[in-house]
Amino acid sequence: MPPAGEIGEPPASPCCPESGDQRKSVEEKSTINVAPLVGSGQVTESTDDDDLSAYVSAFLEKEVGNDLKSLKKLDELIEQMTEGKMQLEQQVLTISSEIPKRIQSALKNAEQSKQSLNQLLEQESHLFSSINSHLLTSQPWMDDLGTMINQIEEIERHLAYLKWISQIEELSDNIQQYLMTNNVPEAASTLVSMAELDIKLQESSCTHLLGFTRATVKFWHKILKDKLTSDFEEILAQLHWPIIGPPQAQTVGLSRPASAPEIYTNLETLFCQLLKLQTSDELLTESKQLPDKYSLPASSSVILPIQIMLTPLQKRFRYHFRGNRQTNVISKPEWYLAQVLMWIANHSQFLDEKIQPILDRVGSAVSARLEFSRGLVMLVLEKLGADIPCLLYDDNLFCHLVDEVLLFERELHGVHGYPGTFANCMHILSEETCFQRWLTVERKFALQKMDSMLSSEAAWVSQYKDITDVDEMKVPDCAETFMTLLLVITDRYKNLPTASRKLQFLELQKDLVDDFRIRLTQVMKEETRASLGFRYCAILNAVNYISTVLADWADNVFFLQLQQAALEVFAENNTLSKLQLGQLASMESSVFDDMINLLERLKHDMLTRQVDHVFREVKDAAKLYKKERWLSLPSQAEQAVMSLSSSACPLLLTLRDRLLQLEQQLCFSLFKIFWQMLVEKLDIYIYQEIILANHFNEGGAAQLQFDMTRNLFPLFSHYCKRPENYFKHVKEACIVLNLNIGSALLLRDVLQSASGQPPATAALNELGIYKLAQQDVEILLNLRTNWPNTGK
């Protein structure tokens, strides 16, 4: 047992006033130590005498009990209790002596802290007074110093203002000196520096300084530009610019070939000097912009030397295609569109060979040919913007304009490499009023085309009917013409600049598909009575073709991009459920899914109607076969050669004729679906109406199997390798009916003894029976009449 001093060690904190924790720890050390407290009367005031008596009695009962021999332990117990009592007394004495010391120490520390706090408060009060006194004393100095600082800052601003003026005047003087010495390159470089200063001052509020700088830049820019432009135009004139005819027909060069290098050297020099004026030109010249309603992409102005090269062509364009000239005919947009394309083509070689190297040498990323094309295209855009309002409500003229513009765009982008990110004619056609009119005209002419194609005499005849390899889909002319119409519409709008415009055209295409489907349905209903006729099959082929093509288009990159754009629009407008949005996003569905589903439903309905028609004919032809006397037919051993039942001939002939007819009239994929649907119904019909409705002797079962396996099944062998797999009910029923007696008895015993158990399934599988259930096999076994007489 540890010493009493260790057990009763007080906590580190000097503020613990009680010794209950030490007393508790001692009690937990040994339950025996509690006894001396009880015996010696050292109990807490909360303990009653009754509780003490009860505790003593319980303690004695536990230690002594009824065993008188255990009384020998009393001395040992008394000794342990006495020792415990002494330890507890020692602890109490120790704690009682230490607590006053700790309390005294805590009081002493508190008094010292109080004295330190009072000293700090006195110091803080003295310091606060000193600071206030100092601030009062220094305030006049601060006011005087603030005034002086403000004056210094104002003087610095004035000085900076004068420095800017001095710098601008210095640059202006330098330009003047360079021009007096005819040093135009240095003058142009100095003007660039002045223009850069102008740009730096743009955020300044010094309006007079800004005005002075801008006026100075404008003054020298005009002088330099006029001089360089004049020289540059003179050089271009010597090079026979602009090139009006085809490049090969032009004598691009000089009358004196020996002076050509000097001309091209001067051309490069002037071109580079004009390039230096580009910064100041952009500052001073506001580029002519079309109205904001056309939403043209932001772009910088055409570089200055190319602008000068474009000037004579711009004059020619405005002369011929504006005003009252005979060439300015609103119904002939192809005239000015073709002229612009011709100019681009005629000048491309010169620009690539003579101008582009100059730009490359000065480190410019500009393409000379594209800059030249961009300037000419802006002429076209201005012309379209002026002409379109005049012909907006004349369908024929407007449609002709759109057609010519689309041809122009195709050649511009495809032949001349004009980027789609530049301003082009599609931006003009995308303007709201013009675009809505375009949609209306497209819809109108598409519907007219649909009317004419469906009323044509060759509407339901395939153009490739005599070419087997091409005519696999057996597509009627109207369906192929319609899909070509949709494809042409796609080509017309695929280069529109915004996805929202493309989606509107996509909706138009979907409306046209739906309208064509409705028209096909109306024609189909007129042909319902002749569901196996040529026109009905042609309609079915048309529906299948359109559905197949739309499914292929759904995987096209262009329509996948439209699907992504549609997903964003639907998400913003909350027009679709989360499930539908998820399907679109995961590419599980496509933009044509609704149309494809409707077409597939129509196709299935039409195929079902054809299958029902043929099935009715087959059932009528099978009436005699159903009444065959399967109970009394001779066995196979009694016949020299097995032959087809005569009553089955009408059934098989009808089936053969219809299969041949529809194979010729339907495309391969449709015919495959047709015969598989027919076989499914035929299999159930023969099984239920012929087999289950009769009883069979040995000869009847053999005859049924011969009719099925040697005559019915081979009718479909041309369409698949194992046709019997499509007649599972009939094939397995024939197996059961033609089992020899021993196998049939054994099978019946297995089925009766192991109903629904794996042994029965295994036995059926061994015989090749997988489709029929155990109960069906038992029914078929009961249809047999050739069971042996067992005397039961």
mmCIF file of C-alpha atoms in Angstrom, residues 37 120 164 370 391 507 533 663 666 670:
data_model
loop_
_atom_site.group_PDB
_atom_site.id
_atom_site.type_symbol
_atom_site.label_atom_id
_atom_site.label_comp_id
_atom_site.label_asym_id
_atom_site.label_seq_id
_atom_site.Cartn_x
_atom_site.Cartn_y
_atom_site.Cartn_z
ATOM 1 C CA LEU A 37 -14.607 5.380 9.012
ATOM 2 C CA LEU A 120 0.009 50.617 -15.391
ATOM 3 C CA TRP A 164 3.385 66.423 -71.938
ATOM 4 C CA LEU A 370 -8.016 37.912 -96.271
ATOM 5 C CA LEU A 391 -37.542 42.891 -101.706
ATOM 6 C CA GLU A 507 -37.443 23.095 -85.779
ATOM 7 C CA GLY A 533 -50.448 -3.485 -102.815
ATOM 8 C CA GLU A 663 -39.890 -9.737 -100.676
ATOM 9 C CA LEU A 666 -40.381 -4.320 -99.327
ATOM 10 C CA LEU A 670 -38.708 -4.358 -93.512
#
